[in-house]
Amino acid sequence: MAEEKEAKSIDQATVDMIEKATQDGVRIVFERAEAIKPCPIGAEGSCCSLCAMGPCRVPMPKGKEETPEEKKKRTGVCGATAETIAARYFTRKIAAGAAAHGDHGRRVVEAFLLAARGESADFQVKDEQKLLQLALDLGVEIGDRSNNEIAIDIGEKLMEEFGKQEGELLFLKRAPLKRQEIWRKQGVAPRGIDREVVEIMHRTHMGVDQDYQNLLRQGTRAALADGWGGSMIATELQDILFGTPAPVLSQINLGVLKEDEVNFIIHGHEPHLAEMLAVAAQDPEMIEYAKSKGAKGINLAGMCCTANEILMRHGVPIAGNFLQQELAIVTGAVEAMVVDVQCIMQGLTEVASCYHTKIITTDPRARIEGATHMEFDERNAMASAKAILRAVIDNYPNRGKNVRIPSHKTDLIAGFSHETINYLLGGLFRASYRPLNENIINGRIRGVAGVVGCNNVRVTHDDIHVTLVKELIKNDVLVLETGCAAMACAKAGLMVPEAAKEYAGEGLASVCEAVGIPPVLHLGACIDNSRILMAATAMVKDGGLGDDISDLPAAGAAPEWMSEKAISIGEYFVASGVYTVFGVNWPTIGSKEVTDYLFKDYEEKYGGMWAFEPDPLKMAQLMIAHIDKKRKALGIDKARERILYDMAMRRELEAV
Ligand code: SF4
Ligand code: MSK
């Protein structure tokens, strides 16, 4: 019997558009992935191309145990061992991921300072409460000073975090005290955001750091500079500037595109331009302009993490996640895709050339050959956004007849900042994580999982995310999500309150129904994984669940990861005490020592460790087993056992 071909996606809109792309003769990521198989030596971290004596390949022998003599000979030309090569590769991935988030954070501080200094009239402080809270956290004087005066001090202080050479990042102090001590003891408390990244690039250069444990220590330091530095700065200041998210109803999937309106998609990661475009698209003058071109209106939709940003704050619908970016163009109904930085496939321009769609790059750091470049000027933010929007509208009359918009779209509720979770669970007047902690202690909620990260064309699109998350909530694990993971689950209908009744276990469902929240909470973009760190810290501080993040019955996962940012995120979760499982493949398999160090020895050092498991059900089992281990250590496993017994009984009854 012929082997059954793995499905490309579990999402019908995606499947339909892949079919249309084939009919239209358009080459997309799914086809390119068939033509290019991943290099197995690179995939396991056994290829070094750091100098011109190589590239050197040192793959792990397959199908037989390696003798110590053979192992000794498995080196590059310079003598670098498989351990050094794998650790350098892994650590460089962290550097790239931390740099991406750090540079995003820096741009946010720049915009924040422009606004505070009155040099960008279109950006202003929106969340005064959060501004003042941050001022208190950073020791910035409030007195009777204006918001802008306070904001200037905050902005300048946080800008220094990037170039700081010694000391510790300021936000480390937000972590539980025990966690801070662990970082100091292990020598991984980051000094400055840029410094840690640069030091990785130096230490992984040919002939520098050749001790895998020492290399990974620096990787941890840079990753912490991402999570508790660059990413956290970005989230905090974006909230102050654009508003802290609160629950908002919206829709997701390619079905949000409209036949008779100007469709434009904003794709990438940084929210500045998207914020302006969201406002510009509602401007009566722009709507009139669209009508003058024959359209009924303007329809803005998001893609990837920019989508999450404007969804969280404005309820702007999402067209899709990472693997749907080209497919949105294949509908034939998109006038333009406006992009900034990160996760933007170069293949977009080739796909767009088969339709009328314009690809508009807007950031000087990210140009794409074949795209139109219209730089976004933050000093004249609204004028700049309107100029881009006009160009988008001008393209509407060029839309061809080959249009097919899938009907699929799903409702979702997003906007769960860690502050919102606080209010929802604790009530407006006594906001606290105590009710969440109590429901964990009494066993209704078994634990909490952070499920994050990308899509990866090497696995069935969205399948691993959705299967994993369904299994977790079925077992009473409350799931917090960001990035493309959140979008996958939203498309599957897991981000509405009704999903609790349909998919969640009895205990979790009872809490969700009482509070009116979905069993899977959308916390925002990749950068907002810092919200998960803050939520975990708040749970520790509220008491009853130990005195460190590593004591919590919690686990993390990136089931369909592809980006280097995911490795940095995973590393800072692990170094913050979270057991974290990745799917798809694991980039240090070429060295057993390095892999064992990350998967086992890390637990002793950091209380959290990595794991790899591509099967989503087994991944869920690993996470649940870890959660149960933590419940046992806290002495709260007994309450849970009773509830489990009830559920098992119920299932048996249902099966009859
Ligand atoms: Fe080969 Fe060493 Fe050069 Fe890497 S640094 S390419 S292992 S010679
Ligand atoms: S967009 S980093 S594919 S989550 Fe943040 Fe999605 Fe991963 Fe990009």
XYZ file of C-alpha atoms and ligand atoms in Angstrom:
672
model
C 0.000 0.000 0.000
C 1.342 3.425 -0.871
C 2.396 5.451 2.148
C -0.217 8.040 3.041
C 1.045 11.560 2.406
C 1.111 13.817 5.430
C -1.552 16.529 5.232
C -0.186 20.024 4.686
C -2.607 21.694 7.076
C -5.564 20.982 9.321
C -6.986 24.367 8.403
C -9.473 24.145 5.530
C -8.897 27.715 4.337
C -5.202 26.901 4.022
C -5.884 23.650 2.197
C -8.210 25.456 -0.238
C -5.678 28.164 -0.997
C -2.847 25.652 -1.493
C -5.095 24.052 -4.093
C -5.761 27.426 -5.736
C -2.033 28.169 -5.822
C -1.485 24.886 -7.671
C -4.269 25.736 -10.130
C -2.804 29.199 -10.651
C 0.686 27.748 -11.162
C 2.075 29.749 -8.242
C 5.023 28.418 -6.258
C 4.491 28.725 -2.514
C 6.272 27.621 0.642
C 4.580 24.211 0.712
C 5.918 23.426 -2.763
C 9.373 24.833 -2.084
C 9.586 22.650 1.028
C 9.059 19.569 -1.112
C 11.851 20.607 -3.437
C 14.344 21.331 -0.652
C 14.755 18.697 2.008
C 16.393 19.876 5.240
C 20.092 19.041 5.489
C 20.242 16.372 8.209
C 23.744 17.404 9.289
C 22.784 21.035 9.755
C 19.516 20.066 11.441
C 21.348 18.188 14.208
C 23.857 21.015 14.773
C 26.802 19.103 13.321
C 27.885 21.538 10.612
C 30.311 24.371 11.261
C 30.892 27.093 8.681
C 32.575 29.613 10.938
C 35.833 29.791 9.007
C 37.116 29.232 5.492
C 38.886 25.985 6.394
C 35.424 24.441 6.514
C 32.507 24.016 6.343
C 33.202 20.996 8.544
C 30.603 18.297 9.033
C 30.746 16.080 12.106
C 27.484 14.096 12.052
C 26.587 11.660 14.789
C 27.027 8.129 13.379
C 23.663 6.533 12.773
C 22.601 3.011 13.698
C 25.586 2.083 15.865
C 27.177 3.047 19.133
C 30.198 5.288 18.645
C 33.479 4.083 20.217
C 35.513 6.608 22.278
C 38.200 6.493 19.568
C 35.694 7.298 16.842
C 34.224 10.033 18.987
C 37.658 11.630 19.424
C 38.085 11.811 15.674
C 34.715 13.461 15.130
C 36.059 17.013 14.955
C 36.365 19.871 12.519
C 39.630 20.783 10.780
C 40.621 23.032 13.710
C 39.890 20.219 16.149
C 36.592 21.671 17.346
C 34.557 18.854 18.861
C 30.980 17.992 18.013
C 30.117 19.494 21.434
C 31.713 22.836 20.651
C 30.156 22.915 17.185
C 26.646 22.109 18.475
C 26.915 24.563 21.372
C 28.215 27.368 19.120
C 25.356 26.766 16.687
C 22.766 26.776 19.468
C 24.224 29.831 21.177
C 24.329 31.777 17.912
C 20.648 31.036 17.426
C 20.006 32.578 20.829
C 22.067 35.620 19.824
C 19.995 36.106 16.664
C 16.717 35.698 18.508
C 17.724 37.996 21.350
C 19.007 40.554 18.821
C 15.678 40.531 16.969
C 13.693 41.148 20.133
C 16.269 43.591 21.467
C 16.251 45.660 18.305
C 12.451 45.691 18.374
C 12.623 46.898 21.973
C 15.103 49.624 21.054
C 12.812 50.926 18.304
C 9.943 51.059 20.772
C 12.035 53.110 23.208
C 12.956 55.477 20.355
C 9.297 55.973 19.452
C 8.427 56.354 23.132
C 11.038 59.094 23.549
C 9.891 60.858 20.378
C 6.373 60.909 21.780
C 7.475 62.054 25.245
C 9.596 64.856 23.785
C 6.721 66.016 21.610
C 8.585 65.166 18.416
C 5.927 62.785 17.171
C 2.519 64.361 17.666
C 0.694 61.205 16.620
C 2.072 59.050 19.431
C 1.046 59.838 23.002
C 0.951 58.139 26.370
C -2.267 56.128 26.413
C -1.954 54.142 29.619
C -1.157 56.611 32.395
C -1.598 54.038 35.151
C 1.003 51.748 33.628
C 3.343 54.705 33.083
C 3.175 55.599 36.761
C 3.576 51.987 37.846
C 6.680 51.677 35.700
C 8.023 54.938 37.119
C 7.648 53.481 40.613
C 9.349 50.236 39.548
C 12.283 52.124 38.051
C 12.586 54.705 40.810
C 11.658 57.581 38.497
C 10.315 60.603 40.359
C 6.599 61.241 39.874
C 5.785 64.252 42.117
C 3.736 66.797 40.211
C 5.594 66.238 36.985
C 3.774 65.819 33.674
C 3.373 62.415 32.024
C 5.821 63.448 29.341
C 8.489 64.468 31.842
C 8.140 61.127 33.589
C 8.127 59.297 30.255
C 11.373 60.983 29.166
C 13.131 59.730 32.299
C 11.719 56.235 31.828
C 12.672 56.175 28.150
C 16.224 57.357 28.801
C 16.688 54.882 31.613
C 15.459 51.986 29.519
C 17.498 53.073 26.501
C 20.609 52.727 28.651
C 19.749 49.064 29.188
C 20.839 48.293 25.637
C 24.339 49.713 25.894
C 24.975 49.023 29.577
C 28.358 47.374 30.187
C 28.157 46.280 33.792
C 25.753 45.659 36.638
C 22.428 43.969 35.962
C 19.382 44.708 33.828
C 16.805 46.639 35.832
C 13.860 44.318 35.175
C 15.662 41.343 36.719
C 14.468 42.750 40.033
C 10.896 41.943 39.018
C 11.613 38.212 39.216
C 11.102 36.260 42.441
C 14.069 36.791 44.795
C 15.049 33.148 44.674
C 15.237 33.309 40.889
C 17.496 36.350 41.008
C 19.822 34.484 43.357
C 19.973 31.516 40.983
C 20.967 33.802 38.092
C 23.704 35.413 40.157
C 25.000 32.064 41.406
C 25.154 30.692 37.869
C 26.785 33.859 36.562
C 24.061 34.502 33.983
C 22.499 37.774 35.181
C 22.715 39.919 32.021
C 24.629 43.202 32.132
C 23.404 44.923 28.977
C 21.175 43.746 26.137
C 23.581 44.464 23.278
C 26.660 43.381 25.205
C 25.427 39.831 25.732
C 24.648 39.401 22.036
C 27.980 40.838 20.910
C 29.816 38.648 23.383
C 28.187 35.562 21.882
C 29.326 36.606 18.413
C 32.846 36.991 19.740
C 32.941 33.808 21.771
C 31.537 31.698 18.934
C 34.076 33.080 16.457
C 36.662 30.546 15.319
C 39.087 29.686 18.075
C 37.592 31.486 21.084
C 35.284 29.754 23.592
C 35.644 25.992 23.161
C 33.929 24.707 26.267
C 30.316 23.881 25.545
C 29.103 24.598 29.068
C 30.764 27.985 29.085
C 29.276 28.795 25.677
C 25.799 27.830 26.809
C 26.184 29.941 29.935
C 26.636 32.992 27.741
C 23.673 31.854 25.648
C 21.562 31.837 28.798
C 22.748 35.304 29.703
C 21.749 36.678 26.296
C 18.400 34.883 26.388
C 17.623 36.411 29.788
C 18.563 39.775 28.301
C 15.824 39.083 25.765
C 13.014 37.916 28.061
C 13.675 40.180 31.041
C 15.229 42.910 28.872
C 14.482 43.634 25.211
C 11.119 41.859 25.061
C 9.906 43.143 28.408
C 10.896 46.711 27.571
C 9.020 46.438 24.260
C 5.850 45.092 25.860
C 5.839 47.619 28.697
C 6.376 50.686 26.541
C 4.046 49.515 23.775
C 1.324 49.152 26.385
C 1.968 52.656 27.713
C 2.054 54.139 24.222
C -0.699 52.189 22.518
C -2.765 50.945 25.456
C -2.651 47.851 27.651
C -4.800 45.170 26.047
C -8.171 44.247 27.513
C -10.525 41.500 26.288
C -11.731 42.150 22.774
C -13.825 40.143 20.324
C -12.588 39.625 16.790
C -12.270 37.082 13.989
C -9.497 35.084 12.408
C -8.653 33.320 9.142
C -8.596 34.170 5.447
C -12.365 34.549 5.475
C -11.937 37.986 7.082
C -10.934 39.343 3.637
C -13.765 41.088 1.811
C -14.853 40.818 -1.830
C -15.908 44.433 -2.233
C -13.472 46.365 -0.045
C -9.841 47.367 -0.280
C -8.035 44.543 1.550
C -4.674 45.273 2.994
C -2.633 43.175 5.316
C -0.054 44.417 7.767
C 2.585 41.794 8.434
C 5.668 41.623 10.632
C 6.255 42.513 14.244
C 6.499 46.126 15.300
C 3.212 47.859 16.073
C 4.018 51.532 15.388
C 2.931 51.668 11.758
C 0.101 49.196 12.303
C -1.290 51.436 15.045
C -1.362 54.386 12.664
C -2.815 52.346 9.810
C -5.569 51.044 12.088
C -6.588 54.653 12.748
C -6.039 55.846 9.157
C -8.238 53.043 7.788
C -11.176 54.508 9.723
C -10.601 58.066 8.569
C -13.681 59.220 6.573
C -11.385 60.939 4.073
C -9.554 57.645 3.378
C -12.831 55.711 3.174
C -14.134 58.267 0.666
C -10.923 57.872 -1.310
C -11.458 54.082 -1.373
C -15.027 54.630 -2.576
C -13.794 56.895 -5.326
C -11.833 53.885 -6.609
C -14.929 51.676 -6.631
C -14.507 49.894 -3.286
C -17.159 49.834 -0.566
C -14.642 50.465 2.195
C -11.249 49.625 3.655
C -10.562 46.307 5.305
C -7.411 46.066 7.398
C -6.291 42.622 8.549
C -3.143 41.390 10.253
C -0.643 38.602 9.689
C 1.844 37.081 12.148
C 2.745 39.112 15.221
C 1.821 42.572 13.959
C -1.608 41.012 13.661
C -1.472 40.061 17.318
C -0.480 43.592 18.301
C -3.412 45.291 16.577
C -5.796 42.499 17.469
C -4.966 42.844 21.163
C -5.453 46.610 21.227
C -8.027 47.302 18.484
C -9.737 44.010 17.704
C -8.463 44.179 14.093
C -9.139 40.763 12.505
C -6.324 38.376 11.671
C -5.943 36.936 8.168
C -3.645 34.144 9.262
C -0.443 32.891 10.800
C 3.058 32.410 9.413
C 2.346 29.721 6.795
C -0.673 31.601 5.466
C 1.195 34.755 4.416
C 1.555 33.770 0.760
C -1.908 32.215 0.707
C -3.530 35.525 1.576
C -2.118 36.830 -1.712
C -3.255 33.696 -3.559
C -6.874 34.711 -2.791
C -6.342 37.385 -5.446
C -8.181 39.828 -3.176
C -5.333 41.574 -1.388
C -4.366 45.009 -2.663
C -1.198 45.175 -0.608
C 0.799 43.507 2.088
C 2.586 46.108 4.176
C 5.556 44.643 6.000
C 8.172 45.722 8.522
C 10.512 43.198 10.158
C 10.767 39.467 10.995
C 9.044 36.369 9.622
C 8.393 37.918 6.215
C 9.129 35.341 3.517
C 11.082 36.567 0.530
C 8.802 34.330 -1.559
C 6.039 36.913 -1.082
C 7.258 39.056 -3.977
C 7.263 36.134 -6.406
C 3.750 35.123 -5.326
C 2.581 38.741 -5.517
C 3.929 39.034 -9.082
C 1.283 36.478 -10.140
C -1.529 38.699 -8.848
C -2.049 42.442 -8.521
C -0.846 42.568 -4.886
C 1.816 45.085 -3.928
C 4.409 44.189 -1.308
C 5.329 47.397 0.504
C 8.397 47.400 2.744
C 8.450 50.195 5.305
C 11.533 49.728 7.456
C 15.075 50.704 6.439
C 16.375 47.531 8.093
C 14.284 45.229 5.936
C 14.057 45.753 2.212
C 13.027 43.025 -0.228
C 14.025 42.879 -3.864
C 10.963 43.373 -6.035
C 8.965 45.164 -3.328
C 7.945 48.818 -3.252
C 9.726 50.662 -0.452
C 7.766 53.375 1.376
C 9.580 54.256 4.551
C 7.515 54.883 7.657
C 8.493 58.143 9.302
C 7.647 58.093 13.001
C 7.986 61.856 13.284
C 5.144 62.213 10.793
C 3.477 58.962 11.642
C -0.080 59.627 10.496
C 0.911 61.405 7.273
C 3.264 58.560 6.501
C 0.591 55.929 7.218
C -1.895 57.770 5.014
C 0.571 57.952 2.126
C 1.017 54.176 2.344
C -2.730 53.641 2.587
C -3.354 55.802 -0.483
C -0.927 53.669 -2.472
C -2.793 50.580 -1.299
C -6.157 52.027 -2.316
C -4.774 53.064 -5.709
C -4.157 49.402 -6.413
C -7.814 48.381 -5.945
C -8.843 48.965 -9.583
C -6.071 46.565 -10.624
C -7.702 43.608 -8.868
C -8.239 40.814 -11.388
C -11.079 38.340 -11.828
C -9.196 35.405 -10.355
C -10.471 35.970 -6.823
C -11.465 33.286 -4.347
C -11.790 34.147 -0.673
C -12.282 31.139 1.596
C -15.390 31.441 3.736
C -13.590 30.219 6.859
C -13.306 32.560 9.795
C -13.640 31.960 13.513
C -14.551 34.177 16.447
C -11.971 34.707 19.138
C -11.498 36.741 22.271
C -8.037 38.176 22.712
C -6.543 40.876 24.912
C -5.382 38.944 27.950
C -2.518 41.020 29.261
C -1.235 39.815 32.626
C -2.986 42.829 34.156
C -6.286 41.701 32.612
C -5.904 38.190 33.959
C -5.365 39.804 37.328
C -8.620 41.753 37.104
C -10.674 38.978 35.591
C -9.703 36.462 38.183
C -9.493 38.739 41.174
C -12.111 41.374 40.413
C -11.558 45.050 39.666
C -11.236 46.107 43.298
C -9.004 43.353 44.581
C -7.073 42.453 41.473
C -4.868 39.507 42.314
C -3.716 36.120 41.141
C -5.016 34.574 44.366
C -8.164 33.048 42.822
C -6.017 31.439 40.119
C -3.622 30.096 42.729
C -6.520 28.826 44.835
C -8.030 26.993 41.895
C -4.661 25.398 41.238
C -4.292 24.437 44.877
C -7.794 22.945 45.043
C -7.083 21.044 41.840
C -9.773 22.471 39.577
C -6.935 23.838 37.485
C -4.172 21.265 37.267
C -1.535 23.739 36.150
C -0.647 26.371 33.592
C 1.057 25.927 30.222
C 2.581 28.558 27.959
C 2.272 27.374 24.348
C 3.996 29.695 21.911
C 5.924 29.933 18.665
C 5.632 29.588 14.955
C 4.386 27.352 12.177
C 6.881 25.101 10.461
C 6.283 23.684 6.995
C 8.050 20.455 8.028
C 4.997 19.461 10.076
C 1.281 19.623 9.362
C 0.317 23.281 9.680
C -1.451 24.075 12.998
C -1.934 20.386 13.802
C 0.702 20.062 16.505
C -0.459 23.252 18.227
C -4.113 22.340 18.250
C -3.684 18.684 19.207
C -1.345 19.604 22.059
C -3.537 22.382 23.412
C -6.741 20.337 23.202
C -5.043 17.595 25.204
C -3.792 20.069 27.796
C -7.132 21.728 28.400
C -8.875 18.347 28.436
C -6.577 17.598 31.366
C -7.476 20.846 33.155
C -4.347 22.752 32.207
C -5.039 26.447 31.586
C -3.152 27.493 28.428
C -1.569 30.898 27.820
C -0.563 31.580 24.217
C 1.232 34.078 22.026
C 2.427 34.332 18.425
C 1.352 31.988 15.662
C 0.518 29.307 18.236
C -2.282 31.521 19.527
C -3.604 31.990 15.992
C -3.647 28.249 15.318
C -5.786 27.640 18.391
C -8.006 30.619 17.709
C -8.767 29.247 14.231
C -9.682 25.929 15.846
C -12.262 27.690 18.023
C -10.407 27.357 21.332
C -10.384 31.061 22.193
C -14.034 31.624 22.975
C -15.603 30.989 26.389
C -17.846 28.242 24.944
C -14.725 26.208 24.166
C -14.387 25.490 27.881
C -17.562 23.419 27.907
C -16.710 21.618 24.695
C -13.014 20.880 25.163
C -11.864 21.518 28.728
C -11.837 19.079 31.616
C -14.480 19.468 34.272
C -12.328 21.437 36.706
C -10.930 23.943 34.221
C -14.331 24.309 32.541
C -15.959 25.173 35.867
C -13.448 27.983 36.493
C -13.692 29.322 32.921
C -17.475 29.306 33.061
C -17.521 31.090 36.419
C -15.180 33.833 35.222
C -16.324 33.885 31.577
C -12.946 33.272 29.993
C -11.817 30.825 27.312
C -9.638 27.890 28.423
C -6.912 29.190 26.107
C -5.889 32.796 26.664
C -4.312 34.999 23.990
C -1.526 37.113 25.530
C -0.243 38.738 22.348
C 2.804 38.694 20.086
C 6.120 36.835 20.488
C 7.533 39.843 22.291
C 4.716 39.478 24.815
C 6.053 36.218 26.154
C 7.350 38.628 28.756
C 3.708 38.810 29.903
C 3.904 35.091 30.683
C 7.022 35.735 32.798
C 5.131 38.452 34.647
C 2.070 36.231 35.132
C 4.272 33.422 36.504
C 6.015 35.870 38.840
C 2.664 37.233 40.029
C 1.529 33.683 40.816
C 4.667 33.100 42.896
C 4.256 36.398 44.711
C 0.624 35.719 45.544
C 1.715 32.730 47.588
C 0.780 29.110 48.118
C 2.686 27.760 45.125
C 6.275 27.863 46.311
C 8.751 30.691 46.228
C 10.092 30.480 42.705
C 8.803 30.082 39.134
C 10.358 26.597 39.080
C 8.009 25.562 41.923
C 4.859 26.318 39.913
C 2.879 23.498 38.321
C 3.660 24.964 34.918
C 5.318 24.023 31.632
C 6.042 25.595 28.260
C 6.096 24.457 24.641
C 6.822 25.619 21.104
C 5.365 22.732 19.117
C 5.896 24.078 15.574
C 8.865 26.382 16.091
C 11.038 27.552 13.201
C 12.510 30.937 14.194
C 15.744 31.584 16.070
C 13.651 33.845 18.293
C 11.896 30.714 19.529
C 15.217 29.291 20.753
C 15.962 32.484 22.639
C 12.457 32.465 24.118
C 12.772 28.801 25.098
C 16.139 29.412 26.723
C 14.864 32.323 28.816
C 11.850 30.284 29.894
C 14.103 27.419 30.911
C 16.505 29.752 32.713
C 13.506 31.270 34.489
C 12.628 27.825 35.843
C 10.151 26.503 33.269
C 10.221 22.990 31.802
C 10.001 23.649 28.056
C 9.300 21.172 25.256
C 10.017 21.848 21.589
C 8.652 19.943 18.613
C 9.726 19.565 14.940
C 13.447 18.916 15.454
C 16.164 19.646 17.968
C 19.281 21.573 16.914
C 21.891 19.889 19.160
C 21.076 16.227 18.559
C 24.527 15.882 16.956
C 26.082 16.046 20.409
C 24.765 13.778 23.129
C 26.676 15.700 25.818
C 25.238 19.067 24.830
C 21.737 17.644 24.509
C 21.948 15.871 27.879
C 23.254 19.039 29.443
C 20.258 21.040 28.171
C 17.720 18.293 28.880
C 18.993 17.026 32.252
C 21.790 19.001 33.930
C 19.965 22.292 33.418
C 17.314 21.228 35.939
C 19.832 21.240 38.734
C 21.172 24.632 37.699
C 18.004 26.471 36.765
C 15.071 24.360 38.007
C 13.844 24.292 34.400
C 15.113 22.269 31.467
C 14.547 21.604 27.793
C 12.873 18.588 26.200
C 12.163 17.555 22.635
C 9.119 15.618 21.495
C 7.547 15.976 18.042
C 4.365 14.004 18.844
C 1.820 16.425 20.339
C 0.072 13.872 22.535
C 3.357 12.671 23.978
C 4.379 16.302 24.376
C 1.205 16.897 26.412
C 1.987 13.842 28.543
C 5.474 15.160 29.286
C 4.101 18.554 30.276
C 1.327 17.089 32.418
C 3.774 14.712 34.117
C 5.974 17.699 34.968
C 2.981 19.652 36.271
C 1.996 16.676 38.437
C 5.568 16.368 39.716
C 5.406 19.990 40.835
C 1.976 19.502 42.413
C 3.371 16.593 44.384
C 6.376 18.621 45.534
C 3.990 21.348 46.712
C 1.846 18.764 48.513
C -1.260 19.661 46.519
C -1.562 16.430 44.553
C -4.275 14.916 46.737
C -7.070 17.327 45.801
C -6.283 16.648 42.176
C -6.440 12.882 42.535
C -10.069 13.093 43.625
C -11.019 15.165 40.617
C -9.148 12.890 38.257
C -11.048 9.935 39.611
C -14.311 11.712 38.912
C -13.270 12.506 35.373
C -12.183 8.959 34.678
C -15.545 7.759 35.913
C -17.299 10.275 33.729
C -15.375 9.220 30.642
C -16.213 5.617 31.315
C -19.855 6.507 31.585
C -19.690 8.458 28.339
C -18.072 5.522 26.580
C -20.951 3.178 27.408
Fe 35.840 23.786 10.603
Fe 36.886 24.741 12.902
Fe 36.554 26.362 10.804
Fe 34.436 25.427 12.118
S 35.970 26.792 12.936
S 34.667 25.558 9.900
S 35.119 23.386 12.710
S 37.892 24.575 10.914
S 5.370 35.651 14.058
S 8.489 34.244 15.292
S 6.460 32.775 12.993
S 5.409 32.926 16.219
Fe 6.029 36.288 15.855
Fe 4.918 33.567 14.203
Fe 7.199 32.581 15.046
Fe 7.212 34.675 13.537
